Amino acid sequence: LIPLCHTLPLSEIKIDIVTSQGGAEVICTARTVAQTGVEMEALTGVSVALLTIYDMCKAVDKEMQISKIRLLKKTKRTVAAVYDRRNQNKRRS
């Protein structure tokens, strides 16, 4: 999907989705045994989850927006990316 982004062996990838009246929060956690980070994999996971939600809900809500996808946390070999529509700018980690 991303030019010049090499493939990595993932030991875990997890997507959590919490919905509410005002929107949804999507968190993708990616882990690897490789020596490099998995930021792009986590951000791609969040993006694909959001595009799926958008596709399923577009007939119901013509005003939907996808924005503020960001890296939430990075540790050695673990990355979490988040999109939080419900609590924009309140979630820090």
Short mmCIF file of N, CA and C in Angstrom, two decimals:
data_model
loop_
_atom_site.label_atom_id
_atom_site.label_comp_id
_atom_site.label_asym_id
_atom_site.label_seq_id
_atom_site.Cartn_x
_atom_site.Cartn_y
_atom_site.Cartn_z
N LEU A 1 0.80 -1.21 0.00
CA LEU A 1 0.00 0.00 0.00
C LEU A 1 0.84 1.27 0.00
N ILE A 2 1.97 1.21 0.68
CA ILE A 2 2.79 2.41 0.82
C ILE A 2 4.11 2.19 0.08
N PRO A 3 4.39 3.00 -0.94
CA PRO A 3 5.62 2.82 -1.71
C PRO A 3 6.87 2.90 -0.83
N LEU A 4 7.82 2.03 -1.10
CA LEU A 4 9.12 1.98 -0.42
C LEU A 4 9.01 1.65 1.07
N CYS A 5 7.88 1.17 1.53
CA CYS A 5 7.72 0.74 2.92
C CYS A 5 7.89 -0.77 2.92
N HIS A 6 8.97 -1.25 3.51
CA HIS A 6 9.28 -2.68 3.48
C HIS A 6 8.34 -3.48 4.38
N THR A 7 8.18 -4.73 4.07
CA THR A 7 7.31 -5.59 4.87
C THR A 7 8.03 -6.03 6.14
N LEU A 8 7.25 -6.23 7.18
CA LEU A 8 7.80 -6.64 8.48
C LEU A 8 7.03 -7.85 9.00
N PRO A 9 7.70 -8.71 9.76
CA PRO A 9 6.97 -9.79 10.41
C PRO A 9 6.22 -9.24 11.62
N LEU A 10 4.92 -9.34 11.61
CA LEU A 10 4.12 -8.85 12.74
C LEU A 10 3.84 -10.01 13.69
N SER A 11 4.09 -9.80 14.97
CA SER A 11 3.77 -10.84 15.95
C SER A 11 2.36 -10.65 16.51
N GLU A 12 1.82 -9.45 16.37
CA GLU A 12 0.45 -9.19 16.81
C GLU A 12 -0.06 -7.92 16.14
N ILE A 13 -1.32 -7.94 15.79
CA ILE A 13 -2.00 -6.72 15.36
C ILE A 13 -3.42 -6.80 15.91
N LYS A 14 -3.83 -5.75 16.58
CA LYS A 14 -5.13 -5.74 17.25
C LYS A 14 -5.82 -4.42 16.96
N ILE A 15 -7.09 -4.50 16.62
CA ILE A 15 -7.87 -3.29 16.37
C ILE A 15 -9.04 -3.26 17.34
N ASP A 16 -9.14 -2.18 18.11
CA ASP A 16 -10.24 -1.98 19.05
C ASP A 16 -11.07 -0.81 18.56
N ILE A 17 -12.39 -1.00 18.53
CA ILE A 17 -13.31 0.05 18.09
C ILE A 17 -14.35 0.27 19.18
N VAL A 18 -14.48 1.53 19.61
CA VAL A 18 -15.50 1.90 20.59
C VAL A 18 -16.37 2.97 19.93
N THR A 19 -17.66 2.70 19.84
CA THR A 19 -18.57 3.66 19.21
C THR A 19 -19.43 4.37 20.25
N SER A 20 -19.89 5.55 19.87
CA SER A 20 -20.80 6.33 20.71
C SER A 20 -21.67 7.17 19.79
N GLN A 21 -22.56 7.97 20.37
CA GLN A 21 -23.43 8.84 19.57
C GLN A 21 -22.62 9.81 18.71
N GLY A 22 -21.52 10.33 19.25
CA GLY A 22 -20.75 11.36 18.56
C GLY A 22 -19.70 10.84 17.60
N GLY A 23 -19.48 9.54 17.54
CA GLY A 23 -18.46 9.03 16.64
C GLY A 23 -17.88 7.72 17.12
N ALA A 24 -16.61 7.53 16.84
CA ALA A 24 -15.96 6.27 17.19
C ALA A 24 -14.50 6.52 17.52
N GLU A 25 -13.97 5.63 18.32
CA GLU A 25 -12.53 5.61 18.61
C GLU A 25 -12.00 4.30 18.06
N VAL A 26 -10.95 4.38 17.28
CA VAL A 26 -10.32 3.18 16.73
C VAL A 26 -8.86 3.18 17.17
N ILE A 27 -8.44 2.10 17.80
CA ILE A 27 -7.04 1.95 18.20
C ILE A 27 -6.49 0.69 17.56
N CYS A 28 -5.37 0.81 16.89
CA CYS A 28 -4.69 -0.34 16.30
C CYS A 28 -3.35 -0.49 17.00
N THR A 29 -3.12 -1.64 17.59
CA THR A 29 -1.84 -1.93 18.24
C THR A 29 -1.11 -2.95 17.38
N ALA A 30 0.13 -2.66 17.03
CA ALA A 30 0.94 -3.56 16.22
C ALA A 30 2.22 -3.90 16.97
N ARG A 31 2.62 -5.15 16.89
CA ARG A 31 3.86 -5.60 17.52
C ARG A 31 4.69 -6.38 16.50
N THR A 32 6.00 -6.32 16.66
CA THR A 32 6.90 -7.03 15.78
C THR A 32 8.11 -7.54 16.56
N VAL A 33 8.79 -8.50 15.98
CA VAL A 33 10.06 -8.96 16.55
C VAL A 33 11.22 -8.32 15.80
N ALA A 34 10.92 -7.58 14.76
CA ALA A 34 11.94 -6.92 13.95
C ALA A 34 12.59 -5.77 14.71
N GLN A 35 13.70 -5.31 14.19
CA GLN A 35 14.45 -4.23 14.84
C GLN A 35 13.95 -2.84 14.48
N THR A 36 12.96 -2.76 13.63
CA THR A 36 12.43 -1.46 13.21
C THR A 36 11.00 -1.28 13.70
N GLY A 37 10.52 -0.07 13.66
CA GLY A 37 9.18 0.23 14.17
C GLY A 37 8.07 -0.19 13.22
N VAL A 38 6.88 -0.24 13.75
CA VAL A 38 5.71 -0.62 12.97
C VAL A 38 4.67 0.50 12.93
N GLU A 39 5.14 1.73 12.90
CA GLU A 39 4.22 2.87 12.86
C GLU A 39 3.30 2.83 11.66
N MET A 40 3.85 2.56 10.49
CA MET A 40 3.04 2.57 9.27
C MET A 40 1.99 1.46 9.30
N GLU A 41 2.33 0.33 9.88
CA GLU A 41 1.37 -0.77 9.98
C GLU A 41 0.21 -0.40 10.90
N ALA A 42 0.51 0.24 12.03
CA ALA A 42 -0.54 0.65 12.96
C ALA A 42 -1.42 1.75 12.35
N LEU A 43 -0.80 2.72 11.71
CA LEU A 43 -1.57 3.80 11.08
C LEU A 43 -2.43 3.27 9.92
N THR A 44 -1.90 2.31 9.18
CA THR A 44 -2.67 1.69 8.11
C THR A 44 -3.84 0.91 8.67
N GLY A 45 -3.63 0.21 9.78
CA GLY A 45 -4.71 -0.54 10.42
C GLY A 45 -5.86 0.36 10.83
N VAL A 46 -5.54 1.50 11.44
CA VAL A 46 -6.57 2.47 11.83
C VAL A 46 -7.28 3.00 10.59
N SER A 47 -6.53 3.34 9.58
CA SER A 47 -7.11 3.91 8.36
C SER A 47 -8.06 2.93 7.68
N VAL A 48 -7.66 1.67 7.56
CA VAL A 48 -8.51 0.68 6.90
C VAL A 48 -9.77 0.42 7.73
N ALA A 49 -9.64 0.37 9.05
CA ALA A 49 -10.82 0.19 9.91
C ALA A 49 -11.79 1.36 9.72
N LEU A 50 -11.27 2.58 9.68
CA LEU A 50 -12.12 3.75 9.50
C LEU A 50 -12.77 3.79 8.12
N LEU A 51 -12.03 3.40 7.10
CA LEU A 51 -12.62 3.35 5.75
C LEU A 51 -13.73 2.31 5.67
N THR A 52 -13.58 1.22 6.39
CA THR A 52 -14.62 0.19 6.44
C THR A 52 -15.87 0.73 7.13
N ILE A 53 -15.68 1.40 8.26
CA ILE A 53 -16.81 2.01 8.97
C ILE A 53 -17.50 3.05 8.07
N TYR A 54 -16.70 3.87 7.41
CA TYR A 54 -17.24 4.88 6.50
C TYR A 54 -18.09 4.23 5.41
N ASP A 55 -17.57 3.17 4.80
CA ASP A 55 -18.28 2.50 3.73
C ASP A 55 -19.61 1.92 4.21
N MET A 56 -19.63 1.39 5.41
CA MET A 56 -20.85 0.79 5.95
C MET A 56 -21.88 1.83 6.38
N CYS A 57 -21.43 3.04 6.72
CA CYS A 57 -22.33 4.06 7.29
C CYS A 57 -22.62 5.23 6.36
N LYS A 58 -22.02 5.28 5.19
CA LYS A 58 -22.14 6.45 4.32
C LYS A 58 -23.57 6.76 3.90
N ALA A 59 -24.41 5.75 3.79
CA ALA A 59 -25.80 6.00 3.41
C ALA A 59 -26.60 6.62 4.55
N VAL A 60 -26.16 6.42 5.77
CA VAL A 60 -26.87 6.92 6.95
C VAL A 60 -26.44 8.34 7.31
N ASP A 61 -25.15 8.63 7.17
CA ASP A 61 -24.61 9.93 7.59
C ASP A 61 -23.78 10.53 6.47
N LYS A 62 -24.33 11.52 5.81
CA LYS A 62 -23.63 12.17 4.69
C LYS A 62 -22.56 13.16 5.17
N GLU A 63 -22.52 13.47 6.46
CA GLU A 63 -21.59 14.45 7.01
C GLU A 63 -20.37 13.82 7.68
N MET A 64 -20.23 12.51 7.60
CA MET A 64 -19.10 11.84 8.27
C MET A 64 -17.77 12.39 7.80
N GLN A 65 -16.83 12.43 8.74
CA GLN A 65 -15.47 12.86 8.43
C GLN A 65 -14.49 11.92 9.10
N ILE A 66 -13.38 11.70 8.43
CA ILE A 66 -12.26 10.97 9.03
C ILE A 66 -11.14 11.99 9.17
N SER A 67 -10.68 12.18 10.40
CA SER A 67 -9.61 13.15 10.63
C SER A 67 -8.88 12.81 11.92
N LYS A 68 -7.78 13.48 12.15
CA LYS A 68 -7.00 13.37 13.38
C LYS A 68 -6.50 11.96 13.67
N ILE A 69 -6.07 11.26 12.65
CA ILE A 69 -5.39 9.98 12.86
C ILE A 69 -3.97 10.31 13.28
N ARG A 70 -3.51 9.69 14.35
CA ARG A 70 -2.17 10.03 14.86
C ARG A 70 -1.55 8.84 15.56
N LEU A 71 -0.26 8.92 15.75
CA LEU A 71 0.47 7.92 16.53
C LEU A 71 0.20 8.21 18.00
N LEU A 72 -0.29 7.23 18.71
CA LEU A 72 -0.64 7.40 20.11
C LEU A 72 0.55 7.11 21.02
N LYS A 73 1.20 6.00 20.77
CA LYS A 73 2.29 5.59 21.65
C LYS A 73 3.25 4.71 20.87
N LYS A 74 4.53 4.85 21.16
CA LYS A 74 5.52 3.99 20.54
C LYS A 74 6.51 3.53 21.61
N THR A 75 6.67 2.24 21.70
CA THR A 75 7.71 1.66 22.54
C THR A 75 8.51 0.72 21.66
N LYS A 76 9.56 0.17 22.19
CA LYS A 76 10.38 -0.73 21.38
C LYS A 76 9.51 -1.89 20.89
N ARG A 77 9.34 -1.96 19.58
CA ARG A 77 8.61 -3.02 18.90
C ARG A 77 7.10 -3.00 19.10
N THR A 78 6.55 -1.98 19.72
CA THR A 78 5.09 -1.87 19.87
C THR A 78 4.65 -0.46 19.53
N VAL A 79 3.61 -0.36 18.75
CA VAL A 79 3.08 0.94 18.34
C VAL A 79 1.57 0.91 18.44
N ALA A 80 0.99 1.99 18.91
CA ALA A 80 -0.47 2.13 18.90
C ALA A 80 -0.82 3.42 18.17
N ALA A 81 -1.73 3.31 17.23
CA ALA A 81 -2.23 4.48 16.52
C ALA A 81 -3.69 4.64 16.88
N VAL A 82 -4.16 5.87 16.86
CA VAL A 82 -5.53 6.12 17.33
C VAL A 82 -6.24 7.14 16.46
N TYR A 83 -7.53 6.98 16.36
CA TYR A 83 -8.42 8.02 15.87
C TYR A 83 -9.51 8.12 16.92
N ASP A 84 -9.65 9.26 17.55
CA ASP A 84 -10.65 9.42 18.61
C ASP A 84 -11.54 10.60 18.28
N ARG A 85 -12.68 10.33 17.70
CA ARG A 85 -13.63 11.38 17.30
C ARG A 85 -14.39 11.89 18.52
N ARG A 86 -14.58 11.04 19.53
CA ARG A 86 -15.39 11.40 20.68
C ARG A 86 -14.69 12.41 21.58
N ASN A 87 -13.40 12.26 21.79
CA ASN A 87 -12.67 13.12 22.74
C ASN A 87 -11.48 13.76 22.05
N GLN A 88 -11.71 14.48 20.99
CA GLN A 88 -10.61 15.06 20.23
C GLN A 88 -9.71 15.89 21.13
N ASN A 89 -8.42 15.67 21.00
CA ASN A 89 -7.36 16.39 21.71
C ASN A 89 -7.32 16.12 23.21
N LYS A 90 -8.16 15.28 23.74
CA LYS A 90 -8.12 15.00 25.17
C LYS A 90 -7.27 13.78 25.49
N ARG A 91 -7.10 12.88 24.53
CA ARG A 91 -6.39 11.65 24.80
C ARG A 91 -4.91 11.84 24.54
N ARG A 92 -4.11 11.67 25.53
CA ARG A 92 -2.65 11.80 25.41
C ARG A 92 -2.02 10.56 26.01
N SER A 93 -0.96 10.09 25.38
CA SER A 93 -0.26 8.94 25.93
C SER A 93 1.17 8.96 25.49
#
